[in-house]
Each structure stands twice: as structure tokens, then as C-alpha cells.
mmCIF file of C-alpha atoms in Angstrom:
data_model
loop_
_atom_site.group_PDB
_atom_site.id
_atom_site.type_symbol
_atom_site.label_atom_id
_atom_site.label_comp_id
_atom_site.label_asym_id
_atom_site.label_seq_id
_atom_site.Cartn_x
_atom_site.Cartn_y
_atom_site.Cartn_z
ATOM 1 C CA MET A 1 69.973 -97.582 -21.618
ATOM 2 C CA MET A 2 70.021 -95.124 -24.494
ATOM 3 C CA THR A 3 72.782 -92.508 -24.698
ATOM 4 C CA LYS A 4 70.279 -89.645 -24.834
ATOM 5 C CA LYS A 5 68.010 -89.608 -21.792
ATOM 6 C CA SER A 6 64.597 -91.044 -22.595
ATOM 7 C CA ILE A 7 61.388 -90.684 -20.609
ATOM 8 C CA ALA A 8 58.011 -92.390 -21.008
ATOM 9 C CA VAL A 9 55.079 -90.412 -19.596
ATOM 10 C CA VAL A 10 51.952 -92.383 -18.690
ATOM 11 C CA GLY A 11 49.278 -89.804 -18.130
ATOM 12 C CA SER A 12 46.439 -87.483 -18.952
ATOM 13 C CA LEU A 13 45.731 -85.159 -21.830
ATOM 14 C CA ASN A 14 43.145 -82.451 -21.101
ATOM 15 C CA MET A 15 41.882 -79.418 -22.923
ATOM 16 C CA ASP A 16 41.945 -76.628 -20.340
ATOM 17 C CA VAL A 17 38.977 -74.259 -20.215
ATOM 18 C CA ILE A 18 40.206 -71.153 -18.387
ATOM 19 C CA LEU A 19 37.847 -68.766 -16.579
ATOM 20 C CA GLN A 20 39.553 -65.641 -15.213
ATOM 21 C CA ILE A 21 37.851 -64.310 -12.084
ATOM 22 C CA MET A 22 38.635 -61.920 -9.239
ATOM 23 C CA GLU A 23 38.172 -64.555 -6.531
ATOM 24 C CA LEU A 24 36.286 -67.781 -5.923
ATOM 25 C CA PRO A 25 32.509 -67.436 -5.484
ATOM 26 C CA GLU A 26 30.921 -68.180 -2.138
ATOM 27 C CA ALA A 27 28.250 -70.868 -1.806
ATOM 28 C CA GLY A 28 25.206 -69.835 -3.824
ATOM 29 C CA GLU A 29 26.944 -66.848 -5.391
ATOM 30 C CA THR A 30 27.001 -66.159 -9.147
ATOM 31 C CA ILE A 31 29.927 -64.185 -10.530
ATOM 32 C CA GLN A 32 31.093 -62.941 -13.926
ATOM 33 C CA THR A 33 34.392 -63.743 -15.578
ATOM 34 C CA GLN A 34 36.817 -60.858 -16.067
ATOM 35 C CA LYS A 35 37.667 -61.902 -19.622
ATOM 36 C CA SER A 36 36.330 -64.244 -22.303
ATOM 37 C CA ILE A 37 36.818 -67.994 -21.888
ATOM 38 C CA SER A 38 40.181 -69.170 -23.177
ATOM 39 C CA TYR A 39 41.366 -72.644 -24.099
ATOM 40 C CA ALA A 40 44.794 -74.256 -23.720
ATOM 41 C CA PHE A 41 46.344 -77.696 -24.039
ATOM 42 C CA GLY A 42 46.923 -79.254 -20.633
ATOM 43 C CA GLY A 43 46.575 -82.342 -18.485
ATOM 44 C CA LYS A 44 49.277 -83.360 -16.032
ATOM 45 C CA GLY A 45 50.673 -86.028 -18.342
ATOM 46 C CA SER A 46 50.805 -83.774 -21.384
ATOM 47 C CA ASN A 47 52.289 -80.872 -19.414
ATOM 48 C CA GLN A 48 55.009 -83.038 -17.935
ATOM 49 C CA ALA A 49 55.844 -84.626 -21.288
ATOM 50 C CA VAL A 50 56.205 -81.210 -22.942
ATOM 51 C CA SER A 51 58.327 -79.966 -20.039
ATOM 52 C CA CYS A 52 60.650 -82.960 -20.426
ATOM 53 C CA ALA A 53 60.904 -82.398 -24.176
ATOM 54 C CA ARG A 54 61.480 -78.634 -24.003
ATOM 55 C CA ASN A 55 64.272 -79.287 -21.520
ATOM 56 C CA GLY A 56 66.201 -81.563 -23.831
ATOM 57 C CA THR A 57 65.013 -85.134 -23.326
ATOM 58 C CA GLN A 58 63.550 -87.740 -25.663
ATOM 59 C CA VAL A 59 59.916 -88.245 -24.595
ATOM 60 C CA SER A 60 57.136 -90.694 -25.426
ATOM 61 C CA MET A 61 53.542 -90.087 -24.337
ATOM 62 C CA ILE A 62 51.254 -92.969 -23.365
ATOM 63 C CA GLY A 63 47.592 -91.995 -22.974
ATOM 64 C CA CYS A 64 44.170 -91.553 -24.542
ATOM 65 C CA LEU A 65 42.362 -88.833 -26.486
ATOM 66 C CA GLY A 66 38.853 -88.703 -27.850
ATOM 67 C CA GLN A 67 38.047 -88.670 -31.539
ATOM 68 C CA ASP A 68 36.667 -85.148 -31.241
ATOM 69 C CA ARG A 69 37.677 -81.635 -32.256
ATOM 70 C CA TYR A 70 40.410 -81.589 -29.602
ATOM 71 C CA GLY A 71 41.987 -84.996 -30.227
ATOM 72 C CA GLU A 72 43.683 -84.268 -33.543
ATOM 73 C CA GLN A 73 44.777 -80.794 -32.398
ATOM 74 C CA PHE A 74 46.304 -82.303 -29.283
ATOM 75 C CA GLU A 75 48.319 -84.912 -31.169
ATOM 76 C CA LYS A 76 49.692 -82.259 -33.529
ATOM 77 C CA MET A 77 50.692 -80.074 -30.574
ATOM 78 C CA LEU A 78 52.613 -82.931 -28.946
ATOM 79 C CA GLN A 79 54.399 -83.777 -32.165
ATOM 80 C CA LYS A 80 55.296 -80.114 -32.669
ATOM 81 C CA ASN A 81 56.933 -80.257 -29.236
ATOM 82 C CA ASN A 82 58.952 -83.370 -30.185
ATOM 83 C CA VAL A 83 56.855 -85.768 -28.103
ATOM 84 C CA ASP A 84 56.509 -89.267 -29.564
ATOM 85 C CA THR A 85 52.765 -89.994 -29.900
ATOM 86 C CA ARG A 86 52.837 -93.550 -31.272
ATOM 87 C CA PHE A 87 51.148 -94.789 -28.102
ATOM 88 C CA VAL A 88 48.558 -92.043 -27.731
ATOM 89 C CA LYS A 89 45.232 -93.667 -28.630
ATOM 90 C CA GLN A 90 42.343 -91.696 -30.126
ATOM 91 C CA LEU A 91 39.176 -93.480 -28.987
ATOM 92 C CA ALA A 92 36.024 -93.518 -31.097
ATOM 93 C CA ASN A 93 32.847 -92.110 -29.540
ATOM 94 C CA GLU A 94 34.783 -90.646 -26.605
ATOM 95 C CA ASN A 95 35.588 -87.082 -25.577
ATOM 96 C CA THR A 96 39.037 -85.748 -24.873
ATOM 97 C CA GLY A 97 39.515 -84.932 -21.185
ATOM 98 C CA GLN A 98 38.761 -81.399 -20.057
ATOM 99 C CA ALA A 99 39.837 -79.304 -17.092
ATOM 100 C CA TYR A 100 37.880 -76.250 -15.960
ATOM 101 C CA ILE A 101 40.282 -73.771 -14.374
ATOM 102 C CA LEU A 102 39.046 -70.947 -12.140
ATOM 103 C CA LEU A 103 41.983 -68.545 -12.324
ATOM 104 C CA GLN A 104 41.907 -65.856 -9.644
ATOM 105 C CA SER A 105 43.492 -62.423 -10.029
ATOM 106 C CA SER A 106 46.079 -63.486 -7.420
ATOM 107 C CA GLY A 107 47.385 -66.109 -9.864
ATOM 108 C CA GLN A 108 46.091 -69.009 -7.750
ATOM 109 C CA ASN A 109 43.732 -71.476 -9.353
ATOM 110 C CA SER A 110 41.093 -74.082 -8.590
ATOM 111 C CA ILE A 111 40.612 -76.896 -11.104
ATOM 112 C CA VAL A 112 37.765 -79.308 -11.825
ATOM 113 C CA VAL A 113 38.734 -82.179 -14.142
ATOM 114 C CA SER A 114 36.468 -84.334 -16.295
ATOM 115 C CA GLY A 115 38.646 -87.314 -17.191
ATOM 116 C CA GLU A 116 36.700 -88.633 -20.226
ATOM 117 C CA ALA A 117 39.117 -90.588 -22.489
ATOM 118 C CA ASN A 118 41.846 -90.491 -19.826
ATOM 119 C CA ARG A 119 39.778 -92.886 -17.719
ATOM 120 C CA LEU A 120 39.936 -95.531 -20.447
ATOM 121 C CA LEU A 121 43.695 -96.153 -20.470
ATOM 122 C CA THR A 122 43.989 -99.921 -19.989
ATOM 123 C CA THR A 123 46.687 -102.350 -18.904
ATOM 124 C CA GLU A 124 46.574 -103.794 -22.428
ATOM 125 C CA MET A 125 47.436 -100.383 -23.871
ATOM 126 C CA ILE A 126 50.320 -100.171 -21.421
ATOM 127 C CA GLN A 127 51.561 -103.595 -22.499
ATOM 128 C CA ASP A 128 51.385 -102.481 -26.140
ATOM 129 C CA SER A 129 53.660 -99.561 -25.244
ATOM 130 C CA LEU A 130 56.424 -101.852 -23.959
ATOM 131 C CA PRO A 131 58.854 -100.768 -26.727
ATOM 132 C CA VAL A 132 59.107 -97.237 -25.304
ATOM 133 C CA ILE A 133 58.948 -98.319 -21.650
ATOM 134 C CA ARG A 134 61.776 -100.773 -22.280
ATOM 135 C CA ASP A 135 63.987 -98.057 -23.771
ATOM 136 C CA SER A 136 63.246 -95.361 -21.181
ATOM 137 C CA ASP A 137 65.485 -94.255 -18.334
ATOM 138 C CA PHE A 138 62.469 -92.982 -16.393
ATOM 139 C CA VAL A 139 58.768 -93.912 -16.497
ATOM 140 C CA LEU A 140 56.609 -91.109 -15.078
ATOM 141 C CA ALA A 141 52.940 -91.280 -14.087
ATOM 142 C CA GLN A 142 50.265 -89.244 -12.289
ATOM 143 C CA PHE A 143 46.829 -89.991 -10.818
ATOM 144 C CA GLU A 144 44.704 -88.663 -13.714
ATOM 145 C CA VAL A 145 44.661 -92.116 -15.361
ATOM 146 C CA PRO A 146 43.529 -95.483 -13.903
ATOM 147 C CA LEU A 147 45.603 -96.923 -11.067
ATOM 148 C CA ALA A 148 45.804 -100.323 -12.783
ATOM 149 C CA ALA A 149 47.454 -98.744 -15.840
ATOM 150 C CA ILE A 150 49.996 -96.931 -13.657
ATOM 151 C CA GLU A 151 50.871 -100.102 -11.764
ATOM 152 C CA GLU A 152 51.286 -102.070 -14.999
ATOM 153 C CA SER A 153 53.617 -99.422 -16.420
ATOM 154 C CA PHE A 154 55.746 -99.520 -13.274
ATOM 155 C CA VAL A 155 55.871 -103.332 -13.309
ATOM 156 C CA LEU A 156 57.143 -103.244 -16.891
ATOM 157 C CA ALA A 157 59.569 -100.448 -16.043
ATOM 158 C CA ARG A 158 61.069 -102.359 -13.138
ATOM 159 C CA ALA A 159 61.373 -105.493 -15.283
ATOM 160 C CA ASN A 160 63.403 -103.465 -17.784
ATOM 161 C CA GLN A 161 65.603 -101.583 -15.279
ATOM 162 C CA SER A 162 63.855 -98.239 -15.768
ATOM 163 C CA LYS A 163 63.383 -95.890 -12.816
ATOM 164 C CA THR A 164 59.789 -95.140 -11.828
ATOM 165 C CA VAL A 165 58.494 -91.698 -10.872
ATOM 166 C CA LEU A 166 55.070 -91.025 -9.339
ATOM 167 C CA ASN A 167 53.426 -87.626 -9.112
ATOM 168 C CA PRO A 168 50.429 -88.552 -6.886
ATOM 169 C CA GLY A 169 48.074 -85.834 -7.998
ATOM 170 C CA PRO A 170 45.266 -85.338 -7.824
ATOM 171 C CA VAL A 171 44.991 -87.729 -4.872
ATOM 172 C CA ILE A 172 42.448 -90.477 -5.475
ATOM 173 C CA GLU A 173 40.891 -93.195 -3.358
ATOM 174 C CA GLY A 174 42.715 -96.512 -3.476
ATOM 175 C CA ASP A 175 45.182 -98.934 -1.975
ATOM 176 C CA PHE A 176 48.646 -97.741 -2.963
ATOM 177 C CA GLU A 177 50.779 -100.308 -1.125
ATOM 178 C CA HIS A 178 51.708 -102.175 -4.316
ATOM 179 C CA LEU A 179 52.299 -98.973 -6.234
ATOM 180 C CA TYR A 180 54.576 -97.581 -3.516
ATOM 181 C CA SER A 181 56.652 -100.763 -3.639
ATOM 182 C CA LEU A 182 57.183 -100.183 -7.375
ATOM 183 C CA THR A 183 58.051 -96.470 -7.043
ATOM 184 C CA ASP A 184 61.610 -95.133 -7.024
ATOM 185 C CA ILE A 185 60.752 -91.426 -6.750
ATOM 186 C CA ILE A 186 57.564 -89.821 -5.448
ATOM 187 C CA ILE A 187 56.875 -86.101 -5.995
ATOM 188 C CA PRO A 188 53.802 -84.807 -4.119
ATOM 189 C CA ASN A 189 53.057 -81.244 -3.124
ATOM 190 C CA GLU A 190 52.442 -80.615 0.568
ATOM 191 C CA THR A 191 48.665 -81.030 0.254
ATOM 192 C CA GLU A 192 48.967 -84.344 -1.597
ATOM 193 C CA SER A 193 51.554 -85.547 0.908
ATOM 194 C CA GLU A 194 49.211 -84.808 3.810
ATOM 195 C CA LYS A 195 46.316 -86.648 2.172
ATOM 196 C CA LEU A 196 48.467 -89.728 1.546
ATOM 197 C CA THR A 197 50.355 -89.834 4.849
ATOM 198 C CA GLY A 198 47.894 -88.241 7.268
ATOM 199 C CA ILE A 199 50.722 -85.949 8.422
ATOM 200 C CA LYS A 200 50.159 -82.184 8.198
ATOM 201 C CA ILE A 201 53.408 -80.480 7.234
ATOM 202 C CA ILE A 202 54.119 -77.630 9.641
ATOM 203 C CA ASP A 203 57.867 -77.853 10.306
ATOM 204 C CA ASP A 204 61.088 -79.746 9.571
ATOM 205 C CA GLN A 205 60.093 -82.681 11.767
ATOM 206 C CA THR A 206 56.784 -83.250 9.990
ATOM 207 C CA LEU A 207 58.621 -83.060 6.661
ATOM 208 C CA ARG A 208 60.994 -85.782 7.851
ATOM 209 C CA ASP A 209 58.071 -87.848 9.151
ATOM 210 C CA SER A 210 56.260 -87.517 5.824
ATOM 211 C CA ALA A 211 59.311 -88.649 3.887
ATOM 212 C CA GLU A 212 59.829 -91.566 6.271
ATOM 213 C CA PHE A 213 56.235 -92.699 5.643
ATOM 214 C CA PHE A 214 57.029 -93.136 1.954
ATOM 215 C CA HIS A 215 60.475 -94.645 2.618
ATOM 216 C CA GLN A 216 58.861 -97.292 4.816
ATOM 217 C CA LYS A 217 56.596 -98.204 1.883
ATOM 218 C CA GLY A 218 59.651 -98.793 -0.336
ATOM 219 C CA VAL A 219 60.042 -95.423 -2.077
ATOM 220 C CA LYS A 220 63.723 -94.484 -2.348
ATOM 221 C CA VAL A 221 63.511 -90.744 -3.080
ATOM 222 C CA VAL A 222 60.864 -88.365 -1.732
ATOM 223 C CA ILE A 223 60.550 -84.838 -3.146
ATOM 224 C CA ILE A 224 57.880 -82.617 -1.556
ATOM 225 C CA THR A 225 57.160 -79.290 -3.237
ATOM 226 C CA LEU A 226 56.225 -76.479 -0.843
ATOM 227 C CA GLY A 227 55.370 -73.555 -3.120
ATOM 228 C CA GLU A 228 57.150 -70.369 -2.092
ATOM 229 C CA LEU A 229 58.938 -72.305 0.697
ATOM 230 C CA GLY A 230 60.867 -74.322 -1.869
ATOM 231 C CA VAL A 231 61.375 -78.076 -2.102
ATOM 232 C CA TYR A 232 62.262 -80.710 0.501
ATOM 233 C CA TYR A 233 64.001 -83.910 -0.562
ATOM 234 C CA SER A 234 65.018 -87.146 1.131
ATOM 235 C CA ASN A 235 67.035 -90.007 -0.381
ATOM 236 C CA SER A 236 66.949 -93.204 1.674
ATOM 237 C CA GLU A 237 69.770 -94.768 -0.347
ATOM 238 C CA ASN A 238 72.371 -92.337 1.012
ATOM 239 C CA ASN A 239 70.414 -90.787 3.919
ATOM 240 C CA GLN A 240 70.677 -87.321 2.372
ATOM 241 C CA THR A 241 67.978 -84.743 3.033
ATOM 242 C CA GLY A 242 67.735 -81.040 2.313
ATOM 243 C CA ASN A 243 65.715 -78.012 1.304
ATOM 244 C CA VAL A 244 66.171 -76.158 -1.980
ATOM 245 C CA GLU A 245 64.858 -72.608 -1.983
ATOM 246 C CA ALA A 246 62.233 -71.404 -4.429
ATOM 247 C CA HIS A 247 62.697 -68.477 -6.786
ATOM 248 C CA VAL A 248 59.821 -66.242 -5.815
ATOM 249 C CA VAL A 249 58.285 -64.159 -8.601
ATOM 250 C CA LYS A 250 54.934 -62.465 -9.213
ATOM 251 C CA ALA A 251 52.657 -65.270 -10.373
ATOM 252 C CA ILE A 252 50.155 -64.773 -13.176
ATOM 253 C CA ASP A 253 49.005 -68.408 -13.487
ATOM 254 C CA THR A 254 50.247 -71.337 -11.377
ATOM 255 C CA THR A 255 48.400 -73.997 -13.407
ATOM 256 C CA ALA A 256 51.450 -75.799 -14.824
ATOM 257 C CA ALA A 257 54.011 -74.882 -12.171
ATOM 258 C CA GLY A 258 54.223 -78.351 -10.636
ATOM 259 C CA ASP A 259 54.208 -80.145 -13.977
ATOM 260 C CA THR A 260 56.931 -77.872 -15.325
ATOM 261 C CA PHE A 261 58.982 -78.612 -12.197
ATOM 262 C CA ILE A 262 58.704 -82.373 -12.632
ATOM 263 C CA GLY A 263 59.573 -82.419 -16.333
ATOM 264 C CA ALA A 264 62.519 -80.069 -15.831
ATOM 265 C CA LEU A 265 63.739 -82.102 -12.858
ATOM 266 C CA LEU A 266 63.800 -85.390 -14.773
ATOM 267 C CA SER A 267 65.489 -83.730 -17.739
ATOM 268 C CA GLN A 268 68.463 -83.016 -15.487
ATOM 269 C CA LEU A 269 68.445 -85.911 -13.011
ATOM 270 C CA ASP A 270 71.125 -88.572 -13.298
ATOM 271 C CA PHE A 271 69.989 -92.189 -13.388
ATOM 272 C CA SER A 272 71.871 -92.677 -10.097
ATOM 273 C CA PHE A 273 70.178 -89.627 -8.465
ATOM 274 C CA SER A 274 73.661 -88.308 -7.637
ATOM 275 C CA ASN A 275 72.808 -84.730 -8.699
ATOM 276 C CA LEU A 276 69.404 -84.578 -7.004
ATOM 277 C CA GLU A 277 69.858 -81.182 -5.356
ATOM 278 C CA SER A 278 71.157 -79.414 -8.468
ATOM 279 C CA ALA A 279 68.369 -80.971 -10.584
ATOM 280 C CA ILE A 280 65.797 -79.629 -8.106
ATOM 281 C CA SER A 281 67.387 -76.177 -8.251
ATOM 282 C CA TYR A 282 67.180 -76.202 -12.059
ATOM 283 C CA ALA A 283 63.530 -77.287 -11.872
ATOM 284 C CA ASN A 284 62.731 -74.458 -9.453
ATOM 285 C CA PHE A 285 64.038 -71.947 -11.984
ATOM 286 C CA ALA A 286 61.882 -73.556 -14.691
ATOM 287 C CA SER A 287 58.787 -73.433 -12.488
ATOM 288 C CA SER A 288 59.370 -69.756 -11.650
ATOM 289 C CA LEU A 289 59.316 -68.975 -15.374
ATOM 290 C CA ALA A 290 56.129 -70.981 -15.972
ATOM 291 C CA VAL A 291 54.034 -69.083 -13.415
ATOM 292 C CA GLN A 292 54.740 -65.785 -15.164
ATOM 293 C CA LYS A 293 52.730 -66.814 -18.246
ATOM 294 C CA LEU A 294 49.083 -67.721 -18.816
ATOM 295 C CA GLY A 295 48.082 -71.283 -19.699
ATOM 296 C CA ALA A 296 49.591 -74.701 -19.158
ATOM 297 C CA VAL A 297 51.620 -75.934 -22.151
ATOM 298 C CA ASP A 298 52.104 -72.370 -23.416
ATOM 299 C CA SER A 299 53.832 -71.362 -20.180
ATOM 300 C CA ILE A 300 56.425 -74.168 -20.068
ATOM 301 C CA PRO A 301 59.946 -72.793 -20.701
ATOM 302 C CA THR A 302 62.684 -74.272 -22.875
ATOM 303 C CA GLU A 303 66.101 -75.375 -21.660
ATOM 304 C CA GLU A 304 67.625 -72.236 -23.190
ATOM 305 C CA GLU A 305 65.192 -69.994 -21.294
ATOM 306 C CA VAL A 306 65.877 -71.752 -17.993
ATOM 307 C CA LYS A 307 69.652 -71.606 -18.399
ATOM 308 C CA SER A 308 69.421 -67.934 -19.315
ATOM 309 C CA LYS A 309 67.477 -67.229 -16.102
ATOM 310 C CA ILE A 310 70.024 -69.188 -14.069
ATOM 311 C CA LYS A 311 72.885 -67.116 -15.537
ATOM 312 C CA LYS A 312 71.097 -63.887 -14.632
ATOM 313 C CA SER A 313 70.348 -64.937 -11.061
#
């Protein structure tokens, strides 16, 4: 392993189209936006890669863009944020992914994603990216790219003693038995956990049952984010479980909260998972900063900003 922590992110790159509204329309209702349409760099993969980089890690992005007006801008943004883009492919005659975000005045959002180029990430592209997977401490993936590509990246990671991290969002249809067996850490929110396990989280027991579902599939560490209720974690290797409280603030935009959390978490987490609780606490501080700004990438804090907030708490 490299002296400086290194992370490979296999994931999506979307241009976010943000529509600010008072509240979601009812069926058949037409509403007006409160402000003009705004655009921001996003996608779960891109957000998580930038969060890792801004919190002090060496990051490589593996994914696909279109050869359109967004593709070149996106690559420049990643490079500006110290993300290695050697294995980001710009595909001819394809569009860069887009996400349409309905941002309510409460700060909550609803998102519709059009995957476009993200859907074309292949196992061959993953194999071509072996140099960065081989040198990474963690390989991180989400469900906004094809399942076959995720599985291939985790197979290569395991073969090269890298830890694998799955953020199973948004939940898709599929058989995940093989993927679970290749996953060291899974990080769903409570809604994603319920969809995957069939267990509605209502108390401590259902949290434990949800974690046990994933442990039985071979996942060592389960981290379930619960919004304002904080984060639950379970490590089957040492039988440690716990809850880490959230840092509740007035939210302006929650779009990148989860992605900021994951990137910040991995920036701090030891390869042995020995500091899991403190890494989660750090990530909670990072997420609380992200929700106080508009946009995805633009809202992700730096390591200096997070540490400053921790000192003031």
C-alpha cells in the first residue's frame, strides 16, 4: 500500500439541473420555480471523489462522460480538485449524465437521474483502470453505474488487497449476492437499507437486524446513515456496534450530504477500521457543513473547514 491514503472511485458523473420550489407538486399540478434554473457538477461518484480529495486523500476517478458541452468542463473541475482523471472516458456521440433536482424550501430534495454516459461503463474499462485499483487502499462504488462494472472493480480490488466500499444508492433491481460477498463496507441510508433487506428501521432492534442481514451476506462493516438521528455502525470482525450523533443544523440543500459523508469518512478511516467511530464523527461534521450550502460539489467542505468546525464544537 502507498504511504499516502489512496482511493479509487468507480462511479457516476452528472450535471445537476437544480429547480428551486416551495414544495413538490401534487399529481396533475403545474408549479413555478422560485428562482432561475441553476447548474452544478454532481453525480454520486464525482461528489464522493471530490469529498475524498478535499479531505486530504489521493483520489482517482473511474467513469464515463459524454463528448458534449459538459464533458470537458467536468474533467477540468475534477482536475482542479486534485482528482486523477486518467480513467475517465469521454464517449463520442453520448451525453454526459444529468440529474434533475427538485429542491424544496425546506432544504429537502427529490432527484430524477438520466444516466446517459454513466450507463456505458464496461468491465473492460474497469480492467484498463487496474493500475489505480491496484495502488488504492479503498475502492468505492455506487449504483449509478452498471452492476457488472462494480463487481469487476471489487474483484480486482480483492485480488490486490484493497478494501471495497459500496454505497448502494440509488437502489436498483438485481441479484447482489456476489457483490455482497466482495464488499468490505456497505454504507446505505435507512431507505436504501430497507429496500435491500426488507426490514423497516424503527428502533435499535431493527437496526441490528438490518446490519445482521448484510453481515450474513459477507459484509464486514455496516454503516447506516439516519439523517438527523445520526449514524449506526456494526463491525462483525470485532462485534462492535454503536450510534454516532448527527450535528443538526439548518439545511439549505441536502443534495450532497451523503456523498460528502462517505468521502470524508474514507479520508479518515484506517485500513484496519480501528478508528471507525471517530471517522464517522468527522464525517458527520463534514456533512453538516455541506447541507448549509447550495449545490453538490460546491457545497463539499475541505479538511481545514471540517477541522475548524470540530474545534468550535
